[in-house]
Amino acid sequence: MELPDGVVAWAVSSPALLKQLLTDPRISKDPRQHWPAWINGEISPEWPLFTWVAVQNMFTAYGSDHRRLRKLIAKAFTARRTAALRPRIEEIVAGLLDTLAATPRGETADLREGYAYPIPIQVICDLFGIDDEATRAGLRDCVDSVFHTSADPAEVTATYARIYEILGGLVAQRREQPGDDMASVLIAARDEDDGAGLSEQELVDTLLLVISAGHETTVNLLDNAIHLLLTHPEQLALIREGKAGWGDVIEEALRVEAPVANLPLRYAVEDIELDGGITFRKGDAIVAAYAAAGRDPRRHGADADRFDLTRPDKEHLAFGHGVHYCLGAPLARLEAEIALPALFERFPDLALACPPEGLRPVESFISNGHRSLPARLHATVAV
C-alpha cells in the first residue's frame, strides 16, 4: 500500500499471518533502528503520520527497551486501578444520560459527540488528574488531529508542538504537586530501578500514548457498537430477550468494526520469507490491517462481515497481539460494559435519525468510526 507522500508499506490483513508477525522478534516498531527511510532523514516532521513513528514510548520500542517500558507502564494499569474506576465511570455515564434526556422531543442527539466521545476522555483525564476544562479540550483536539491522516503539513506540525506544550505543562505541575494519578505514577517511575526508568522524552511520549490509545479507540468501540445495534434490531432483540449478553456485543463489535482499522508502522529487522513466495525485505514497513483481519472469511466464514451476537467464534485482534497487546484493553471493555446497557435501558426506543448510508466515516485510515451518530431518543408519536 502507498501511504501519504509516497511511503510504501505492506498491509497485512490475514489474522493468522498477523498473529505470527506480531510475535516474531524479526518485526520491530522502532524506526530509529530498523526503518531506513527514518534513519536516512527521508521522513519530514510535516508527514501526516510523523507522530505515529516519531514518539519514543512503548508503542515504538523494540526488544529490551519495550520490556522495560511496558513493565513501568503496567504499574498504572493494574487490575486494582482499573476496577476502582467503575464508580467514576458509572457517575460519568449517568450524568451524560441525564444531559441527553434533556434533549427536546423531536430533536436529534449526536451519540458520538454527546455520549461515546466524552466518556473515555473524562476517564483518561481523571486518570491523569486533569480537571482543567481548557486542558481537556486541548488534549481532545490534539488527539483528533493525530488520527486525522489527511491533515495538511501546517496542522501536523502545529499539533505536534501543541501536544508537547500541554503534556510538558502537565509533567511540570505533577512534579510540584504529585498525587495518586497516572501521571504521578509515571513521573515517579522516571527515576526508579537504578536509572532504568523512563527518560524525559519517554515520559512525555508515554502520556501521549495513553491519552491517544485510551481515548480514540474507546470512542470508536462505543460508536460502532451503538451503530451496529441500531442497524441490526434483531441482534438488539437477542439482548433484550436474554439470548445474548453485553459481552457478546462488545467482542463482536470489536471483531466486525475494529476501532483501529490500520495501525502504522512495523519494520522487518531482516529478510522474512512468507508462504506464497512473498518476502519482506529488511527495512520494509508494515501496516497491521486489524479491521480487515476481523472480517477475514478464511477465519470467520463466508458471513465474516455480518454482525452476529450468536457467532461462536468472535476472536479478534482489535487490541493487538503478543508483546504489544493493549494494556488498556480491560479499561476499554469496562467502559463499554457500563455505557452500552445504560444507554439502551434509559432510551428503549432509541433509533438512528438518518439512513445508515448517510453516516460519514472519520477522515482517517487509522481510526474507524463515524463523524457523527445522530439518533432519536424517543419513539416518534404520530399527530
XYZ file of C-alpha atoms in Angstrom:
383
model
C 0.000 0.000 0.000
C 1.048 3.621 -0.551
C 0.884 5.931 2.462
C 0.984 9.748 2.239
C 3.976 11.261 0.426
C 4.626 8.052 -1.463
C 5.774 5.983 1.521
C 5.211 2.315 0.630
C 4.335 -0.379 3.163
C 2.979 -3.894 3.290
C -0.624 -4.179 4.570
C -1.130 -7.456 6.447
C -4.793 -8.436 6.747
C -4.603 -12.182 7.338
C -5.287 -12.795 11.049
C -3.100 -15.894 11.048
C -0.164 -14.046 9.486
C -0.736 -11.019 11.711
C -0.571 -13.153 14.858
C 2.611 -14.748 13.554
C 4.258 -11.422 12.761
C 3.121 -9.703 15.967
C 5.064 -12.291 17.965
C 8.064 -12.502 15.621
C 11.261 -10.935 17.050
C 12.252 -10.108 13.476
C 9.488 -7.488 13.398
C 10.273 -4.159 15.088
C 8.358 -0.962 15.887
C 11.481 1.172 16.305
C 12.149 3.336 13.212
C 15.409 4.634 14.677
C 16.901 1.158 14.495
C 15.072 -0.551 11.659
C 13.440 1.829 9.134
C 15.889 3.111 6.515
C 13.543 5.943 5.463
C 13.681 7.344 9.001
C 17.384 6.661 9.525
C 18.230 8.415 6.238
C 16.193 11.514 7.137
C 13.556 10.968 4.460
C 10.589 11.389 6.828
C 9.618 15.021 7.333
C 8.011 16.399 10.514
C 5.235 17.526 8.161
C 4.381 13.934 7.216
C 0.766 13.186 8.336
C 1.908 10.066 10.219
C 5.005 11.669 11.758
C 3.758 11.494 15.349
C 2.975 7.805 14.938
C 6.624 6.961 14.298
C 8.478 9.836 15.993
C 7.291 9.196 19.562
C 9.623 7.388 21.932
C 7.465 5.176 24.120
C 6.220 1.630 24.448
C 4.399 1.963 21.101
C 7.651 2.334 19.133
C 10.023 0.381 21.388
C 11.724 -2.879 20.464
C 13.230 -5.743 22.432
C 14.603 -4.959 25.882
C 13.524 -1.303 25.623
C 9.938 -2.409 25.110
C 10.069 -4.804 28.048
C 11.473 -2.049 30.264
C 8.824 0.470 29.281
C 5.926 -1.963 29.463
C 6.946 -3.049 32.965
C 6.940 0.552 34.154
C 3.669 1.480 32.451
C 1.912 -1.652 33.702
C 2.088 -0.144 37.202
C -0.506 2.391 36.125
C -2.833 -0.257 34.631
C -3.162 -2.791 37.402
C -6.427 -4.693 37.788
C -6.995 -2.836 41.066
C -6.642 0.590 39.468
C -8.937 -0.384 36.604
C -11.644 -1.871 38.850
C -11.504 1.186 41.107
C -12.652 3.321 38.176
C -16.065 1.636 37.936
C -17.927 4.063 40.252
C -16.472 7.066 38.437
C -17.382 5.642 35.014
C -20.920 4.975 36.255
C -21.115 8.557 37.502
C -19.921 9.954 34.156
C -22.395 7.782 32.246
C -25.314 8.770 34.471
C -24.538 12.458 34.035
C -24.329 12.166 30.257
C -27.600 10.237 30.106
C -29.291 12.980 32.117
C -27.961 15.548 29.664
C -29.215 13.517 26.712
C -32.602 13.114 28.376
C -32.962 16.904 28.373
C -32.957 16.904 24.556
C -36.329 18.322 23.466
C -38.647 15.753 21.926
C -38.440 15.815 18.182
C -34.813 16.915 18.170
C -31.930 14.563 17.446
C -28.911 13.883 19.636
C -25.412 13.128 18.374
C -24.471 9.995 20.307
C -20.824 10.183 19.255
C -20.352 13.773 20.377
C -22.698 13.606 23.357
C -22.001 10.106 24.663
C -19.293 7.983 23.033
C -16.789 10.847 22.984
C -16.968 12.335 26.497
C -16.875 9.063 28.428
C -13.307 7.975 27.598
C -11.837 11.489 27.532
C -13.242 12.151 31.016
C -11.940 8.813 32.273
C -8.475 9.457 30.820
C -8.352 12.986 32.224
C -9.411 11.640 35.618
C -6.614 9.076 35.409
C -4.156 11.889 34.786
C -5.692 14.176 37.382
C -6.583 16.780 34.730
C -9.569 18.819 35.847
C -8.935 21.993 33.853
C -11.512 22.197 31.051
C -9.203 24.090 28.705
C -6.518 21.412 29.055
C -9.072 18.670 28.482
C -10.338 20.405 25.352
C -6.784 20.928 24.113
C -5.926 17.258 24.546
C -9.075 16.221 22.745
C -8.284 18.480 19.783
C -4.727 17.150 19.628
C -5.823 13.511 19.657
C -8.363 14.203 16.908
C -5.605 15.742 14.815
C -3.169 12.871 15.417
C -5.752 10.465 13.976
C -6.547 12.844 11.073
C -4.423 11.145 8.454
C -5.425 13.652 5.761
C -4.012 16.581 7.756
C -2.001 19.188 5.867
C 1.614 19.967 6.883
C 0.638 23.055 8.896
C -1.818 21.066 11.021
C 0.678 18.239 11.572
C 3.454 20.500 12.846
C 1.089 22.658 14.933
C -0.436 19.591 16.585
C 2.974 18.122 17.392
C 4.051 21.354 19.092
C 0.754 21.771 20.961
C 0.833 18.212 22.312
C 4.239 18.708 23.893
C 3.257 22.098 25.268
C 0.236 20.605 27.055
C 1.953 17.452 28.288
C 5.115 19.267 29.298
C 2.983 21.563 31.438
C 1.221 18.572 32.990
C 4.536 16.938 33.917
C 5.837 20.146 35.489
C 2.645 20.552 37.508
C 2.651 16.950 38.739
C 6.293 17.200 39.774
C 5.355 20.079 42.044
C 2.073 18.574 43.218
C 2.213 14.755 42.911
C -0.898 12.714 43.572
C -2.267 9.219 43.086
C -2.973 9.807 39.416
C -1.326 8.012 36.495
C 0.899 10.933 35.546
C 2.357 10.994 39.063
C 2.921 7.227 38.968
C 4.840 7.507 35.688
C 6.844 10.511 36.879
C 7.828 8.541 39.986
C 8.907 5.685 37.710
C 11.134 8.160 35.877
C 13.904 7.780 38.477
C 13.260 4.274 39.764
C 15.044 0.997 39.106
C 18.604 2.324 39.328
C 18.251 4.697 36.419
C 16.368 2.234 34.194
C 13.168 4.271 34.412
C 11.626 6.495 31.790
C 13.703 9.168 30.104
C 12.103 12.607 29.963
C 11.159 12.094 26.315
C 9.775 8.631 27.033
C 7.755 10.025 29.938
C 6.010 12.676 27.856
C 5.523 10.334 24.898
C 4.080 7.672 27.203
C 1.496 10.152 28.456
C 0.633 10.863 24.814
C 0.328 7.130 24.107
C -2.062 6.518 26.994
C -4.214 9.517 26.125
C -4.482 8.781 22.407
C -4.794 4.988 22.636
C -7.134 5.105 25.623
C -9.388 7.725 24.130
C -9.963 7.324 20.399
C -10.236 3.541 20.421
C -12.898 3.526 23.141
C -14.831 6.286 21.389
C -14.969 4.115 18.283
C -15.846 0.979 20.235
C -18.887 2.723 21.742
C -19.790 4.463 18.486
C -19.618 1.266 16.435
C -21.411 -0.911 18.995
C -24.306 1.575 19.242
C -24.490 1.871 15.464
C -24.426 -1.896 14.973
C -27.249 -2.476 17.451
C -29.384 0.280 15.941
C -28.920 -1.090 12.425
C -29.445 -4.713 13.489
C -32.660 -4.707 15.536
C -32.809 -8.495 15.510
C -29.489 -8.560 17.388
C -30.674 -5.958 19.897
C -33.730 -8.159 20.442
C -31.441 -11.037 21.448
C -30.024 -8.848 24.205
C -33.449 -7.836 25.453
C -34.639 -11.438 25.379
C -31.613 -12.634 27.355
C -30.345 -14.757 24.474
C -27.078 -12.842 24.244
C -25.082 -10.675 26.640
C -23.381 -7.307 26.510
C -20.044 -9.090 26.453
C -21.148 -10.619 23.147
C -21.933 -7.140 21.829
C -18.524 -5.794 22.801
C -16.489 -8.656 21.352
C -18.495 -8.932 18.138
C -18.338 -5.159 17.623
C -14.570 -5.266 18.142
C -14.320 -8.054 15.572
C -16.536 -6.689 12.825
C -15.654 -2.981 13.284
C -12.181 -2.768 14.800
C -11.772 0.701 16.402
C -8.313 0.963 14.833
C -8.630 -0.073 11.214
C -4.951 0.084 10.245
C -2.030 0.619 12.598
C 1.316 2.007 11.386
C 4.149 1.055 11.449
C 6.305 -2.011 11.953
C 9.569 -2.879 10.190
C 11.317 -6.036 9.067
C 14.561 -6.435 11.024
C 15.841 -8.854 8.400
C 14.540 -10.546 5.254
C 11.459 -12.623 6.123
C 10.183 -15.224 3.686
C 6.444 -15.917 3.812
C 4.275 -18.604 2.270
C 3.233 -17.831 -1.278
C 6.612 -16.596 -2.433
C 6.379 -13.203 -0.692
C 9.428 -11.784 1.080
C 9.540 -8.825 3.439
C 12.906 -7.256 2.775
C 14.977 -5.884 5.632
C 13.688 -2.396 6.453
C 10.292 -2.838 4.757
C 7.477 -1.000 6.539
C 4.370 -2.932 7.616
C 0.821 -1.844 8.498
C -1.361 -4.090 10.675
C -4.779 -4.113 8.966
C -6.896 -5.019 12.000
C -10.291 -4.138 10.507
C -9.733 -6.397 7.513
C -8.398 -9.184 9.744
C -11.604 -9.218 11.773
C -13.613 -9.864 8.613
C -11.367 -12.468 7.019
C -13.662 -15.198 5.576
C -10.872 -17.760 5.919
C -11.091 -17.247 9.677
C -14.761 -16.382 10.244
C -16.567 -17.921 7.287
C -18.467 -16.522 4.328
C -20.534 -14.254 6.609
C -17.471 -12.752 8.304
C -18.722 -9.226 7.578
C -22.054 -9.840 9.356
C -22.705 -8.633 12.922
C -23.929 -11.762 14.734
C -24.036 -11.979 18.528
C -24.575 -15.742 18.375
C -21.367 -16.316 16.426
C -19.447 -18.940 18.439
C -16.031 -17.608 17.450
C -15.658 -13.871 17.998
C -11.865 -13.866 18.203
C -10.327 -10.609 17.014
C -7.085 -8.653 17.049
C -8.649 -5.271 17.823
C -6.374 -4.821 20.852
C -3.328 -6.244 19.101
C -1.496 -9.441 19.977
C 1.722 -10.521 21.613
C 4.094 -8.195 23.445
C 2.322 -5.082 22.150
C -1.147 -6.200 23.296
C -3.008 -3.134 24.586
C -2.550 -2.637 28.330
C -5.742 -0.563 28.419
C -7.983 -3.280 26.946
C -9.626 -4.112 30.322
C -10.435 -0.433 30.852
C -11.975 -0.086 27.379
C -14.111 -3.164 27.973
C -15.156 -1.853 31.400
C -16.279 1.471 29.931
C -18.266 -0.326 27.236
C -19.919 -2.797 29.617
C -21.154 0.138 31.713
C -22.044 2.603 28.950
C -23.848 0.367 26.454
C -26.531 -1.248 28.635
C -27.127 2.053 30.450
C -27.868 3.838 27.161
C -30.297 1.252 25.823
C -32.047 0.854 29.168
C -32.519 4.620 29.526
C -33.793 5.039 25.968
C -35.574 1.811 24.910
C -36.930 3.462 21.730
C -33.518 4.695 20.596
C -33.226 4.850 16.800
C -30.922 6.306 14.162
C -32.092 9.678 12.894
C -30.734 9.200 9.378
C -30.324 6.323 6.923
C -27.204 4.271 7.727
C -25.745 5.134 4.333
C -25.938 8.811 5.298
C -23.333 8.426 8.047
C -19.829 9.577 7.152
C -16.617 7.980 8.417
C -13.961 9.947 10.264
C -11.202 11.250 7.983
C -8.659 8.615 8.854
C -7.457 5.257 7.635
C -6.339 4.539 11.218
C -9.411 5.462 13.243
C -12.594 3.550 12.377
C -15.708 5.425 13.441
C -18.306 7.966 12.356
C -18.046 11.743 12.269
C -21.424 11.869 13.986
C -24.104 9.436 15.114
C -27.454 11.267 15.058
C -30.250 9.495 16.892
C -33.783 9.937 18.129
C -34.049 9.144 21.816
C -37.783 8.590 21.877
C -40.321 6.968 19.603
C -41.914 9.266 17.071
C -45.517 9.946 18.017
C -47.928 10.452 15.155
C -50.056 13.615 15.432
